Coordinates of C-alpha atoms in Angstrom, one line a residue:
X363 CA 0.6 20.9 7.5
X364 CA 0.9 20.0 3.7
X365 CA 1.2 16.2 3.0
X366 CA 2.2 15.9 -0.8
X367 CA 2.8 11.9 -1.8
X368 CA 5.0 10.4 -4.3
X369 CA 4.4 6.9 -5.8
X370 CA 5.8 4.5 -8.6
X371 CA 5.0 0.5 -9.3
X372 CA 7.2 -1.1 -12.0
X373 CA 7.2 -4.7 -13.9
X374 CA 9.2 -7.5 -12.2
X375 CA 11.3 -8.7 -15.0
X376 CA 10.1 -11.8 -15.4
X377 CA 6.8 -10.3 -16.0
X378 CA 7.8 -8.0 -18.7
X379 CA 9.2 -11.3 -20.6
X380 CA 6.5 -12.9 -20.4
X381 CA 3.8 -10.3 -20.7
X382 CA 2.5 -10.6 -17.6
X383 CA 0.4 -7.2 -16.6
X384 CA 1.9 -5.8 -13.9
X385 CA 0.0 -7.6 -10.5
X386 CA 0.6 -4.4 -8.0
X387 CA -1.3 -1.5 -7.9
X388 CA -1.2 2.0 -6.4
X389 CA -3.6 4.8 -6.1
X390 CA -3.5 8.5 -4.0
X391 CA -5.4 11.6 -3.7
X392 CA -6.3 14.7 -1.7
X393 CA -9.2 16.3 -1.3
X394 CA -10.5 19.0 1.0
X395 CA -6.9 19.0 3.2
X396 CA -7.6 14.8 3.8
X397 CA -5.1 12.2 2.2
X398 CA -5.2 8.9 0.9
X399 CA -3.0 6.2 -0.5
X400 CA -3.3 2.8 -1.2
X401 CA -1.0 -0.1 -2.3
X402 CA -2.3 -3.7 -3.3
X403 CA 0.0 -6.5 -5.0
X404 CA -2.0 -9.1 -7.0
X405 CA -1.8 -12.9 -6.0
X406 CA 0.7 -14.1 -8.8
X407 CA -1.3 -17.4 -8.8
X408 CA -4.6 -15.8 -9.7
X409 CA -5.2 -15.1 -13.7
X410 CA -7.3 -11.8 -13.0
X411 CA -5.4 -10.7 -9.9
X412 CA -4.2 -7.4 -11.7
X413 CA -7.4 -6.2 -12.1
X414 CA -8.4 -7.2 -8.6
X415 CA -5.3 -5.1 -7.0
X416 CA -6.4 -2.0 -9.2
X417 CA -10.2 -2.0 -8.3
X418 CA -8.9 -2.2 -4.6
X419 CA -6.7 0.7 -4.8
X420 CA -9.1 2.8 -6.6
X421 CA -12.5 1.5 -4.4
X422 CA -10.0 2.4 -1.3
X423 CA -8.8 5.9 -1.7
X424 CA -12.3 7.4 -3.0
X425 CA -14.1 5.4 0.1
X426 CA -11.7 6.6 2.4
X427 CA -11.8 10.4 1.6
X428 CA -15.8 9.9 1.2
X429 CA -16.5 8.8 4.8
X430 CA -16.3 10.5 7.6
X431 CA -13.2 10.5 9.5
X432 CA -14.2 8.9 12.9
X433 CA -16.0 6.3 10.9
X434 CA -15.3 2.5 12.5
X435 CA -12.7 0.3 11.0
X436 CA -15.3 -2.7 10.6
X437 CA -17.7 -0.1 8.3
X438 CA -14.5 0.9 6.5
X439 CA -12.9 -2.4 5.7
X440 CA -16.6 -4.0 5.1
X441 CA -18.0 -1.0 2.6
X442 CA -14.3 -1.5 0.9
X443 CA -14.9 -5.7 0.7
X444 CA -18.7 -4.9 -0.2
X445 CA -17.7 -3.0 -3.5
X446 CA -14.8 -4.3 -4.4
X447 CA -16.8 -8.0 -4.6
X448 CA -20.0 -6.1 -6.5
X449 CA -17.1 -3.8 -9.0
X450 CA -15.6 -7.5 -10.2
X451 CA -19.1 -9.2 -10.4
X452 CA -20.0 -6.3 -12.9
X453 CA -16.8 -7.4 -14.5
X454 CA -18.4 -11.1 -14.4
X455 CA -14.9 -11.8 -12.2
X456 CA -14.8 -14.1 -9.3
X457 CA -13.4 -13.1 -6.4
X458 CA -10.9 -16.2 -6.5
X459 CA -9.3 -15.6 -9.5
X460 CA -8.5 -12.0 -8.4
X461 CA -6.9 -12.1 -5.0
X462 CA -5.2 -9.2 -4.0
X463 CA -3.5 -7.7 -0.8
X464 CA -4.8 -4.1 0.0
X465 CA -2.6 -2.0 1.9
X466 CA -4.5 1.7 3.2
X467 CA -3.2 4.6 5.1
X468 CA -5.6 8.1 5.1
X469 CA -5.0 10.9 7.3
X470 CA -5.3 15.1 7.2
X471 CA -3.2 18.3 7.5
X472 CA -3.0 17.9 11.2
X473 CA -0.8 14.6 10.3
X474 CA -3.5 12.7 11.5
X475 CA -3.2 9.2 9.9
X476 CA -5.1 5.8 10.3
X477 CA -4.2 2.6 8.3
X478 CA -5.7 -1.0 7.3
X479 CA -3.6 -3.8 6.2
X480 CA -4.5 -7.4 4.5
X481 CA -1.9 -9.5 4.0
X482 CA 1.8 -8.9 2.9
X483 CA 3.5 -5.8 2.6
X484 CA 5.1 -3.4 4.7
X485 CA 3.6 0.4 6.2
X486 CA 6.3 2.0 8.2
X487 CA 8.2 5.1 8.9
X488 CA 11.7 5.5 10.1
X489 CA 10.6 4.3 14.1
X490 CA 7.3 2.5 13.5
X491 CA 7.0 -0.4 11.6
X492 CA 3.2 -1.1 11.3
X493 CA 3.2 -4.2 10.0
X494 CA 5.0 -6.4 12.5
X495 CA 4.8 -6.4 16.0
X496 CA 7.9 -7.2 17.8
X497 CA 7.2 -11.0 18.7
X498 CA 5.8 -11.6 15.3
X499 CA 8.1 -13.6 12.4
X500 CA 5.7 -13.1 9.9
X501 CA 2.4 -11.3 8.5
X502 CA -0.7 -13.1 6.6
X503 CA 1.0 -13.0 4.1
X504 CA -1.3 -16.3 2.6
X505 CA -4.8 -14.0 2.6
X506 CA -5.8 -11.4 0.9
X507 CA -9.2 -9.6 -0.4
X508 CA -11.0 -12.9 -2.4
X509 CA -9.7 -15.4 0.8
X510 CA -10.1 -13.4 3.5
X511 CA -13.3 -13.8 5.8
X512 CA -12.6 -12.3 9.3
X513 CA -12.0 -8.6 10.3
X514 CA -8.7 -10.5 12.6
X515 CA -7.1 -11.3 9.5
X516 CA -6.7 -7.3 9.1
X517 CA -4.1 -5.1 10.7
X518 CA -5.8 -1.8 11.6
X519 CA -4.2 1.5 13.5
X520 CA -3.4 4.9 13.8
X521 CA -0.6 7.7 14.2
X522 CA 0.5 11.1 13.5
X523 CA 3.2 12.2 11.7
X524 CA 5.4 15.1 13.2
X525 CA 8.8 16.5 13.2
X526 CA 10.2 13.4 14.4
X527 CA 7.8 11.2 11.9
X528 CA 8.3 13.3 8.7
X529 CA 6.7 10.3 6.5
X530 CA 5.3 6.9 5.7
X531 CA 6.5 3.9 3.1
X532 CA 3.7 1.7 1.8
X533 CA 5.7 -1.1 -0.1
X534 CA 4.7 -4.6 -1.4
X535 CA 6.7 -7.6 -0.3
X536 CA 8.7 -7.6 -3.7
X537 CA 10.4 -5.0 -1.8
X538 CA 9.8 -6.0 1.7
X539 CA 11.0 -9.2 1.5
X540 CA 14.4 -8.3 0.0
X541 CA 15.2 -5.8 3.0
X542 CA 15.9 -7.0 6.7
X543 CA 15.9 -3.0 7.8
X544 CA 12.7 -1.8 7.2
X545 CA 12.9 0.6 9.7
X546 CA 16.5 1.8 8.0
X547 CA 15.3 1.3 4.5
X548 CA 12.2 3.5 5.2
X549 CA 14.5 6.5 6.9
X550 CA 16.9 6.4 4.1
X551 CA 14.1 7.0 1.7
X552 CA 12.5 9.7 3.4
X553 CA 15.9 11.6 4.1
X554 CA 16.3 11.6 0.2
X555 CA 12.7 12.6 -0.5
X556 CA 13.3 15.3 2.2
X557 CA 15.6 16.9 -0.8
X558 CA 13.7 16.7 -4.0
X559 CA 10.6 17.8 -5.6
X560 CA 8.0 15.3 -6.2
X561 CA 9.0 15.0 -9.6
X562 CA 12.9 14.3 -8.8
X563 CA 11.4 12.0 -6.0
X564 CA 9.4 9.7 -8.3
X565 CA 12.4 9.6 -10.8
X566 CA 14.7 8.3 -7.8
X567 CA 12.0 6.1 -6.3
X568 CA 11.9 4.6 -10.2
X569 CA 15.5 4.2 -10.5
X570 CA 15.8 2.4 -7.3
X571 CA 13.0 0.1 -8.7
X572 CA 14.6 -0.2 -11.8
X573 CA 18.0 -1.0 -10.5
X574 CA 17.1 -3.7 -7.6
X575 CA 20.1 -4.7 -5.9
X576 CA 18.7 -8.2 -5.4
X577 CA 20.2 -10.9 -7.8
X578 CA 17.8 -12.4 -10.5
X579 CA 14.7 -10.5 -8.9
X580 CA 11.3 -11.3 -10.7
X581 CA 8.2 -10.1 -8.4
X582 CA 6.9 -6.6 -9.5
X583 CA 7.5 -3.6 -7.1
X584 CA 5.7 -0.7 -5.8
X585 CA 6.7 2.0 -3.4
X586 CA 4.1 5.1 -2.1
X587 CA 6.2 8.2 0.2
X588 CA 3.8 10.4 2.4
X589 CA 6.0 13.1 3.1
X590 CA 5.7 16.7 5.1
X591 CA 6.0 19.6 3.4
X592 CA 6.7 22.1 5.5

């Protein structure tokens, strides 16, 4: 099974005014027929949250495909925590002043996939949203890598994708929030990117950035497709 994955973040508006780097951050790769992708979104609140979202993204992916694929969730999402806090003390940066969600999914050609979540955000396909359970309002959407100090606070699991799950959506809540559908939104996106090349999918996934439908939208936005290829 060939996984191939598309991705794009773009400047909330606001932001761009302002010069105010862009607070999300998204890294993928394969290697050796495993997959992984990650999506973070900077607290807005913290001056050096940007950075913190980036070093997430990039510690998560390259830990991820490094470890061994039955390794425990607690040894994942500690040796993630444990370098991320020792990368921003070598940047003389404390954790506080660079919160960031992490959002993780990592998986191999048999469509094997497992995923971590820390605070807000949204993983989901067009039947499984992975992020809320069905008597659940809301996610922690207060914590985040920097504030968070219990493995609870994390939303861990595991699926497959298959004919009937061609794909997963990793999206921050500047996107999230703005959709009541999530389970719509995501089918609708992977139908298109059913159609395209990666190239043409990035450019649409861009222009739908780009273009938000929302009114007088400011946060920044960033979208990652894990799509068959069959």
């Amino acid at each position: 099974m060939k996984i191939s994955i598309s991705k794009t973040t773009v400047i909330g508006p606001s932001h761009s005014e302002l010069k105010i780097p862009n607070q999300d951050a998204v890294t993928s790769k394969k290697r050796n027929g495993r997959w992984a992708v990650a999506v973070a979104d900077g607290m807005g609140s913290r001056d050096l949250s940007h950075i913190g979202s980036k070093l997430a993204t990039y510690l998560a992916v390259n830990i991820c495909l490094d470890k061994s694929e039955d390794i425990s969730d607690k040894e994942l999402i500690t040796d993630i925590y444990t370098k991320w806090l020792a990368g921003l003390k070598d940047k003389n940066i404390e954790p506080n002043d660079a919160v960031t969600t992490l959002m993780v999914v990592w998986g191999n050609s048999k469509g094997e996939y497992r995923f971590i979540q820390l605070g807000d955000g949204v993983i989901c396909n067009s039947i499984i949203n992975h992020s809320f359970s069905e008597d659940e309002l809301f996610s922690n959407e207060t914590t985040g890598l920097g504030l968070s100090k219990k493995l609870s606070d994390w939303r861990i699991g595991r699926g497959r994708l298959s004919q009937a799950i061609s794909g997963l959506v990793l999206m921050t809540d500047g996107i999230s929030e703005d959709i009541e559908d999530h389970l719509g939104f995501c089918d609708s996106i992977l139908k298109r990117a059913q159609t395209g090349s990666l190239r043409v999918i990035k450019k649409n996934l861009k222009g739908l950035l780009h273009n938000w439908p929302t009114p007088h939208h400011t946060d920044d936005k960033t979208i990652a497709v894990v799509l068959i290829n069959e």
